[in-house]
Coordinates of C-alpha atoms and ligand atoms in Angstrom, one line a residue:
X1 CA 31.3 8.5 -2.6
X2 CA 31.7 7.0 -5.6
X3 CA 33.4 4.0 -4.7
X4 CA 30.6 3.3 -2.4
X5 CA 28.4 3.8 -5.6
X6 CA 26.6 1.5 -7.8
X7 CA 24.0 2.7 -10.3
X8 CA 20.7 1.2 -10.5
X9 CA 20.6 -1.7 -13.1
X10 CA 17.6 -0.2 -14.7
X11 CA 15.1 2.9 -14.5
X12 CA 12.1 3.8 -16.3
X13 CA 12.8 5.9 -19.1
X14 CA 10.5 7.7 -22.0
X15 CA 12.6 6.3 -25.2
X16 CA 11.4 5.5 -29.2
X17 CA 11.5 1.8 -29.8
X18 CA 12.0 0.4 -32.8
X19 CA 9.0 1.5 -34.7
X20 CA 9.6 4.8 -34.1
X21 CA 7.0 5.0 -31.5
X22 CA 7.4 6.9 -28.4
X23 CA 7.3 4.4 -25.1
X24 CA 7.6 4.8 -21.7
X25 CA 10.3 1.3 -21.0
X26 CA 10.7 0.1 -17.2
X27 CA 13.9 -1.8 -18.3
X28 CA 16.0 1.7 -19.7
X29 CA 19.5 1.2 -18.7
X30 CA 21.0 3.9 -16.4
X31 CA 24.3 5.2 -17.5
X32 CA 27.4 4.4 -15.8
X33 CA 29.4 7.1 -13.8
X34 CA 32.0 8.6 -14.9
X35 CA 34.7 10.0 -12.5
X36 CA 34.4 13.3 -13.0
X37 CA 30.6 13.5 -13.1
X38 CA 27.8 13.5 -10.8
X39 CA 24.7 11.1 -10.7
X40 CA 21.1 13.0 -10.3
X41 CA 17.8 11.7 -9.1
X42 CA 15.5 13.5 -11.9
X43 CA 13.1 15.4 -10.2
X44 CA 12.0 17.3 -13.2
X45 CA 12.4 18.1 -16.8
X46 CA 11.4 20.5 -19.9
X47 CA 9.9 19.5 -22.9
X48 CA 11.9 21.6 -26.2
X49 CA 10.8 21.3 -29.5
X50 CA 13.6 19.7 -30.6
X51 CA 12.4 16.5 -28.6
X52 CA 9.3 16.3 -30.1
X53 CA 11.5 16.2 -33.5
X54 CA 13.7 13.0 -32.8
X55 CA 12.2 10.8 -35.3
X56 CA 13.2 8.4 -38.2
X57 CA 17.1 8.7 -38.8
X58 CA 17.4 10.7 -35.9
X59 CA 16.7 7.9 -33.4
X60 CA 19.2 5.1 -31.8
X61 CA 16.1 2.9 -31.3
X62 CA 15.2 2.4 -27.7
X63 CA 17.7 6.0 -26.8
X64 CA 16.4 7.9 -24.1
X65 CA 14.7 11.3 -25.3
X66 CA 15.1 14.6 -23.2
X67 CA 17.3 17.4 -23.3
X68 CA 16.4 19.4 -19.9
X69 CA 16.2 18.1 -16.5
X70 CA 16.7 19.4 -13.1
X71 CA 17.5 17.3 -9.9
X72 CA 19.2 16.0 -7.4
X73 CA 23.1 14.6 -6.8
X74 CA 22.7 11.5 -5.3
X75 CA 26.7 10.2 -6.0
X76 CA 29.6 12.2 -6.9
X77 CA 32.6 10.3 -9.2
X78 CA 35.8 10.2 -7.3
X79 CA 37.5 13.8 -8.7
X80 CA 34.8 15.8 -8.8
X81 CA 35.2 18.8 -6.3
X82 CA 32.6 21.3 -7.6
X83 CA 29.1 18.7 -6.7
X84 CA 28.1 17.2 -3.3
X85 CA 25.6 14.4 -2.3
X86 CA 21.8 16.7 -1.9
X87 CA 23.0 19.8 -4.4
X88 CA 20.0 20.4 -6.5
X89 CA 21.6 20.8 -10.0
X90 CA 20.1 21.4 -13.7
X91 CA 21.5 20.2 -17.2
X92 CA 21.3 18.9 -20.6
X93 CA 21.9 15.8 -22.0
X94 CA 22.9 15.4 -26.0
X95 CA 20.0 12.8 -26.4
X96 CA 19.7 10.7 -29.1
X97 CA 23.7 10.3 -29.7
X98 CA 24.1 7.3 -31.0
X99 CA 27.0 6.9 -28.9
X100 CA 25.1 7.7 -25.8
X101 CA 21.4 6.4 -25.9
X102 CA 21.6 5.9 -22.3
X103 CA 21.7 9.4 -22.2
X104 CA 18.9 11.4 -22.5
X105 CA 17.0 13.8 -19.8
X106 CA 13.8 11.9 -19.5
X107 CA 14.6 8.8 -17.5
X108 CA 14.7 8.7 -13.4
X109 CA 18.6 9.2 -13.4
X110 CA 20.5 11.7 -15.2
X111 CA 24.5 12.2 -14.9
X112 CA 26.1 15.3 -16.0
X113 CA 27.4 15.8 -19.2
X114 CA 30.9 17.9 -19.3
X115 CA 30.3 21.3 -17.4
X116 CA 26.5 21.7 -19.1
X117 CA 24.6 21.9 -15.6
X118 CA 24.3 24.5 -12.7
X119 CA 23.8 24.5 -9.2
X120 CA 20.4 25.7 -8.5
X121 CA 21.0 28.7 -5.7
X122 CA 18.0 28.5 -2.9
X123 CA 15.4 31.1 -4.9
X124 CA 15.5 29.0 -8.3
X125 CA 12.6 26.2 -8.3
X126 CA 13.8 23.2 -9.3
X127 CA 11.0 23.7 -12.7
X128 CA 12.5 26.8 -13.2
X129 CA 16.1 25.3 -13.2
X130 CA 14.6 22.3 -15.6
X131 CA 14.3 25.2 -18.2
X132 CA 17.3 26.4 -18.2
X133 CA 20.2 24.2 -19.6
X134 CA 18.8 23.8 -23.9
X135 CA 18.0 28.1 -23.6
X136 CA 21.4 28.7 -22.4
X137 CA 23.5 26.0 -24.4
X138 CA 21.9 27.6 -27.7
X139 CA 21.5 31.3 -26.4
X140 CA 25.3 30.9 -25.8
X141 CA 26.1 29.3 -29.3
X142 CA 24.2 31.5 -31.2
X143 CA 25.6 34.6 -29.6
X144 CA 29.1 33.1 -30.1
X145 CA 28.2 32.4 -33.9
X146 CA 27.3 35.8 -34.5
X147 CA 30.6 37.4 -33.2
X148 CA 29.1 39.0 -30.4
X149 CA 30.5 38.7 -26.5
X150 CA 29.0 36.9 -23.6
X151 CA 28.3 38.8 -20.6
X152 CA 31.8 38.9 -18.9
X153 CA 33.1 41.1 -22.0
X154 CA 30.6 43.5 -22.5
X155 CA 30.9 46.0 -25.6
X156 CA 32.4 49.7 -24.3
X157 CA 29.3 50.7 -27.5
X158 CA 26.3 49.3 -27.5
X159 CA 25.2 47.6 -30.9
X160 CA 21.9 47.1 -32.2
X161 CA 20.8 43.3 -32.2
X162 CA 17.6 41.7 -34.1
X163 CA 16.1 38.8 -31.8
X164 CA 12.9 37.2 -34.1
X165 CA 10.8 35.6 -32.1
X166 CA 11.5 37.1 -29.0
X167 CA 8.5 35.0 -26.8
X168 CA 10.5 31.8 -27.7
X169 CA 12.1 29.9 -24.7
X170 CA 15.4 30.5 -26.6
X171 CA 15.3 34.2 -27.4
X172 CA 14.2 35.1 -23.4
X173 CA 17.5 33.8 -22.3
X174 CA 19.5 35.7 -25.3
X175 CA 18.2 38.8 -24.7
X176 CA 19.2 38.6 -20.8
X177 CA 22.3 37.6 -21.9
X178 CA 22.3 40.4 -24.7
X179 CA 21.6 42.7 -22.7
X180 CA 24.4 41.6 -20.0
X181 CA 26.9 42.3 -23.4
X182 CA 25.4 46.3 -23.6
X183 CA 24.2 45.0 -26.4
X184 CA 20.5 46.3 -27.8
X185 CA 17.6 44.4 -28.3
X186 CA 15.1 44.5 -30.6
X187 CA 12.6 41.6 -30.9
X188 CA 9.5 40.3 -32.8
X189 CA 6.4 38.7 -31.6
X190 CA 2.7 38.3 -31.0
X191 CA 1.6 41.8 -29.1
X192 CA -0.4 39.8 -26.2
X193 CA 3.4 39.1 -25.7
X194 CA 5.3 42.2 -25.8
X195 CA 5.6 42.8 -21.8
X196 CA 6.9 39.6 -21.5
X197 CA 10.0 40.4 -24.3
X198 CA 10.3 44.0 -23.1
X199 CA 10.4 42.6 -19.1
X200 CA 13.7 40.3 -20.8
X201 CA 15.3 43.0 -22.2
X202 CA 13.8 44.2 -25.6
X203 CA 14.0 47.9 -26.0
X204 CA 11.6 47.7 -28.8
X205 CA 9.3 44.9 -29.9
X206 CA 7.2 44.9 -33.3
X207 CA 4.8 42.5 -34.1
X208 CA 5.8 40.0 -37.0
X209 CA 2.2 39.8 -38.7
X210 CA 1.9 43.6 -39.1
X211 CA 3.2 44.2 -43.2
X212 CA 5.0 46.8 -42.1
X213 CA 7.4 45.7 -39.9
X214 CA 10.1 45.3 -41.6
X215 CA 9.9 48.5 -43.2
X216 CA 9.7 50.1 -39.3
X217 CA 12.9 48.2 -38.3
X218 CA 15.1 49.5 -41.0
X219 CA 13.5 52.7 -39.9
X220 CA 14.8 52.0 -36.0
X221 CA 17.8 51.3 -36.7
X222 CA 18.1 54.0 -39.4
X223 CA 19.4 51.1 -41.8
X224 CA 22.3 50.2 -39.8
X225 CA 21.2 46.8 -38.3
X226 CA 23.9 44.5 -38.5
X227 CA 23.1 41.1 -36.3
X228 CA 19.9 39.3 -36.4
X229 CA 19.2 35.9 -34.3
X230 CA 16.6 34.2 -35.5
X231 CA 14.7 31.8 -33.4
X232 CA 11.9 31.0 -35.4
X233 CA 13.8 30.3 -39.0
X234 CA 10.6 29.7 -41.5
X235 CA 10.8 31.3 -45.1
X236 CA 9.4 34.6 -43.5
X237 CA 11.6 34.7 -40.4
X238 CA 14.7 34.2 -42.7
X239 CA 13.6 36.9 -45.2
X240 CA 12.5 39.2 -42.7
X241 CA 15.5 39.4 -41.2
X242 CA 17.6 39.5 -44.1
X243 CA 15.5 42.3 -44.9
X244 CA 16.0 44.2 -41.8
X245 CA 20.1 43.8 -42.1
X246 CA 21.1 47.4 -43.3
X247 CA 22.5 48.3 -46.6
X248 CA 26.1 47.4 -45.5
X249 CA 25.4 43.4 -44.5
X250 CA 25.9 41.5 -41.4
X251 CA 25.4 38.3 -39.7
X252 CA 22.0 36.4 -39.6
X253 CA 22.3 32.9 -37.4
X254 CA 19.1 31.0 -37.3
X255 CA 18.2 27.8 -34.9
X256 CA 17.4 25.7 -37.6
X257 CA 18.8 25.0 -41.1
X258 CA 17.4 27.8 -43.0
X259 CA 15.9 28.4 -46.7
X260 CA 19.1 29.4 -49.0
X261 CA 16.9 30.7 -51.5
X262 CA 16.1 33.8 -49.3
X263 CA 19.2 34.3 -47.5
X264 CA 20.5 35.4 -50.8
X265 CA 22.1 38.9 -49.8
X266 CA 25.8 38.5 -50.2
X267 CA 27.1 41.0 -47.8
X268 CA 24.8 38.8 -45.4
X269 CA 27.0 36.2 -43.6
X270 CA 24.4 32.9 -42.3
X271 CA 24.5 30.6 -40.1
X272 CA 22.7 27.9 -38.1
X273 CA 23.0 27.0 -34.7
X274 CA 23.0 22.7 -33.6
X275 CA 22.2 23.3 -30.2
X276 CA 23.4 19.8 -29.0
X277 CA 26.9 20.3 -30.2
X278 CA 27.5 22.8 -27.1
X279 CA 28.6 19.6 -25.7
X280 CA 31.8 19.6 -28.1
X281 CA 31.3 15.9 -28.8
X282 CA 29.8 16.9 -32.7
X283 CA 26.5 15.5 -33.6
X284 CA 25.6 11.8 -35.1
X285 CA 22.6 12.3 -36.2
X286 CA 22.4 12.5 -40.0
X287 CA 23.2 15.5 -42.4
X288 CA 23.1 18.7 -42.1
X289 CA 23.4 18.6 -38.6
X290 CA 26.3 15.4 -39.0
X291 CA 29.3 16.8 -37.5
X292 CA 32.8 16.1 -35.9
X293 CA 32.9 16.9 -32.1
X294 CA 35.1 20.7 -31.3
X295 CA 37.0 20.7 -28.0
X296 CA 36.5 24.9 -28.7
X297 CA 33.2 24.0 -28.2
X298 CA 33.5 22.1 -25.2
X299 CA 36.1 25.0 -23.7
X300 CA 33.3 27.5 -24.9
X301 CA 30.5 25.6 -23.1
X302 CA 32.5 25.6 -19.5
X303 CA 33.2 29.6 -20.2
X304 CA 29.3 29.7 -20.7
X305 CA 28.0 27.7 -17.9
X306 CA 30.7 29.0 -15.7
X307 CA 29.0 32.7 -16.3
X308 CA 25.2 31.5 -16.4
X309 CA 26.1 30.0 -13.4
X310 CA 27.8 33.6 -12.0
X311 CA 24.8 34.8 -13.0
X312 CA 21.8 32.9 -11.5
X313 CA 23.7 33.1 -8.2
X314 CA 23.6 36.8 -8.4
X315 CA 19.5 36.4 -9.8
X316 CA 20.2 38.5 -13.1
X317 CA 19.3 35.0 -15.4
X318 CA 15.7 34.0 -14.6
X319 CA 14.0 31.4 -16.9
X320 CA 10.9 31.6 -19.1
X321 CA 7.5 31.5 -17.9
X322 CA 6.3 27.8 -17.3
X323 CA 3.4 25.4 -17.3
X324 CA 4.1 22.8 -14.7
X325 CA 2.6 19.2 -15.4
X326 CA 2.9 16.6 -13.1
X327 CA 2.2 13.2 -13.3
X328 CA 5.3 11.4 -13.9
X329 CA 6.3 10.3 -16.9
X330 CA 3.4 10.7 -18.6
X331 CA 2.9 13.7 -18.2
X332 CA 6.3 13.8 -20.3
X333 CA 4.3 12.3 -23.1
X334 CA 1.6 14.9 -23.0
X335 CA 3.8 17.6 -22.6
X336 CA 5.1 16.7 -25.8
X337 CA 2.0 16.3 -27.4
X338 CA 1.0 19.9 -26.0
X339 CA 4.4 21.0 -27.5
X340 CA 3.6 19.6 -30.9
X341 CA 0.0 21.1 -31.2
X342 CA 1.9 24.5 -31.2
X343 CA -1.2 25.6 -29.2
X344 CA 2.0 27.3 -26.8
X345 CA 2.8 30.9 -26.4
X346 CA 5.7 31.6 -24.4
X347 CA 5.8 29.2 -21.8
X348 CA 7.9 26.5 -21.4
X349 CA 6.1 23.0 -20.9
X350 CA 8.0 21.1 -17.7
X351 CA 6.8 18.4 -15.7
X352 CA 7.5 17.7 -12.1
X353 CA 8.6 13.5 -11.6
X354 CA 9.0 13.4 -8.3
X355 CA 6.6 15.1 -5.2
Ligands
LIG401 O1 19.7 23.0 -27.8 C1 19.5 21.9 -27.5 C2 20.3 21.2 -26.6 C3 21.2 21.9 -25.9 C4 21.9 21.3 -24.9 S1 18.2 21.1 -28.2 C5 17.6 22.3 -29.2 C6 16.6 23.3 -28.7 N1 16.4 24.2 -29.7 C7 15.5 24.0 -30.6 O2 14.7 23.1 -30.7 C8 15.8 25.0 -31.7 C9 14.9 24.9 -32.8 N2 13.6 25.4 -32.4 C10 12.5 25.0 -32.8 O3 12.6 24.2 -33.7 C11 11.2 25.5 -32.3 O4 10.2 24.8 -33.1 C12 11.0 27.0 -32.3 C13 11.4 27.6 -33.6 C14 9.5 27.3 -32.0 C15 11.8 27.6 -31.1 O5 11.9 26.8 -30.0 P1 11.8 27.4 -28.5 O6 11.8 26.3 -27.5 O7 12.9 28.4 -28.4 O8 10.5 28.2 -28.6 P2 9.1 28.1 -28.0 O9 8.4 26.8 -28.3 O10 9.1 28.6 -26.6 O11 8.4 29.2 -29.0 C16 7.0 29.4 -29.1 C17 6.8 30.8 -29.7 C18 5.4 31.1 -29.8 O12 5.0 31.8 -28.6 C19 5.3 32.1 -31.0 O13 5.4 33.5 -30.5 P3 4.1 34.4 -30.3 O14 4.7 35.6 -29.6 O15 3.5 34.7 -31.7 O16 3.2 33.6 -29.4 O17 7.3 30.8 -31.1 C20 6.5 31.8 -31.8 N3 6.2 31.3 -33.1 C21 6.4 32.0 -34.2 N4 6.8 33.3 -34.4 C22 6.8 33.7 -35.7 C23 5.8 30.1 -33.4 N5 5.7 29.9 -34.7 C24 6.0 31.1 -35.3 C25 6.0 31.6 -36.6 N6 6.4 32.9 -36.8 N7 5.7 30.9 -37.6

């Protein structure tokens, strides 16, 4: 097929130009094919935060933003063996690399990166599937970086887990995959949201802005926590959590570079998760995040996607609530926009580009 393949010179693509501004181009270039890759018609795609947040030194000017898309194979490279012509896939792209900038989510065409995508099995929507691929890739990381095991190797004693901010698109997927692991959840968040974080696997759920809820953890877990993930990583979050770790220390990993000054307990080990380096080829944007790419990482991703993928066959992963846009590309634009205003609460914004 691929022989018989030539990509389309150009596409429209949302990208930041030069003045940091975010356009919508006509003349994006699409991105070769690689022979062991797939190319996708995007037929949809979620807006993360972390989009909204590629500004200043973190652009390749005129790189195509988007992490999250969902869609469908159109051309298959020449070894590929796991992807037909009319599959209906989802993945991530490591936008703004400044090796890649062809390669970002929100353009017409996406090709798969490595072994970060999933075929969609008929019950998944293609806007659920769009959700899927940033929640998993950092889920997965952050699990990893806190010691813990993925699904396949669950723990013969279940251990008490710490999730903050468990309505966030990031901590629904962790604690399904937490859960998978026998491991025990307990979350934070707002309390118009605590079905939703019990319905994903939190046994108990407290409400961050109560004063006494750090006070009730230490009391639920007797003073024994050990792990906390969190997916919110502000001063509070970060001091919250290392307030909850019991008396003999742990492991805190955060989705964000965190505040030293409050992660200050030394029998506290901390750690930050880069979501985009699931794709083992390190990070170019500049420090902290600067880093050289890990081909652990890249062997850890295929383990990961090759169980998420186990599991949405067998419907045990299911993604995060959504609001659907459509509306093309533009909609992209407001999406992020609605993203920004933080005026969200649990629900993942994706927007639907073809009918
Ligand atoms: O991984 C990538 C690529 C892979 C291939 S790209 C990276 C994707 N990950 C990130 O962007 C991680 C860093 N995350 C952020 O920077 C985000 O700003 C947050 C921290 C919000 C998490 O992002 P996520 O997409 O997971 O969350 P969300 O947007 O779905 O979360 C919104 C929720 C709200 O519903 C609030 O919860 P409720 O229950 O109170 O409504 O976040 C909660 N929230 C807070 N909770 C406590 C928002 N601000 C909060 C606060 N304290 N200050």
């Amino acid at each position: 097929m691929a022989d018989s393949f030539t990509p389309p010179a150009t596409q429209w693509a949302v990208v930041v130009n030069g003045d940091d501004k975010v356009i919508i181009w006509n003349d994006a270039p699409c991105p070769a094919l690689a022979p062991d890759q797939s190319y996708i018609r995007t037929d949809a795609v979620a807006v993360n935060p972390s989009d909204t947040k590629m500004r200043g030194d973190f652009v390749t000017p005129f790189g195509i933003l988007g992490t999250d898309y969902a869609g469908t194979v159109i051309a298959v490279g020449s070894d590929v063996k796991d992807m037909a012509v009319g599959d209906r896939i989802c993945g991530s792209q490591h936008a703004m690399n400044a090796h890649t900038p062809d390669r970002g989510a929100f353009g017409q065409y996406n090709v798969s990166a490595g072994r970060v995508w999933l075929r969609l099995p008929p019950p998944m929507s293609t806007e659920g599937g769009a959700s899927l691929g940033a929640g998993i890739g950092t889920a997965g990381l952050a699990i990893k970086q806190l010691g813990l095991p993925l699904p396949n190797a669950p723990v013969a004693k279940p251990v008490k887990v710490l999730v903050y901010g468990g309505s966030t698109a990031t901590a629904t997927v962790a604690m399904q995959l937490l859960r998978l692991a026998n491991l025990v959840r307990i979350a934070t968040c707002s309390p118009k949201n605590f079905d939703l974080v019990k319905s994903n696997g939190a046994e108990e759920v407290f409400d961050y802005r109560d004063q006494e809820f750090a006070g009730k953890i230490r009391a639920s877990t007797k003073g024994n926590l050990k792990y906390a993930l969190d997916c919110i990583t502000t001063v509070e979050s970060t001091s919250a959590c290392f307030n909850a770790i019991g008396r003999a220390g742990g492991k805190y990993v955060s989705l964000d570079p965190f505040s030293t000054y409050v992660a200050t307990r030394k029998v506290v080990s901390a750690d930050w998760v880069l979501g985009p380096t699931i794709f083992g080829d390190g990070s170019t944007w500049p420090p902290p995040p600067r880093r050289p790419g890990s081909d652990e990482v890249r062997r850890f991703s295929a383990d990961l996607f090759a169980i998420a993928q186990k599991l949405i066959d067998e419907g045990k992963l299911r993604h995060h609530p959504l609001h659907v846009l459509d509306g093309g590309l533009e909609a992209v634009l407001e999406g992020m926009e609605l993203v920004k205003s933080g005026a969200l609460s649990a629900q993942k914004i994706v927007v639907r580009l073809t009918s």
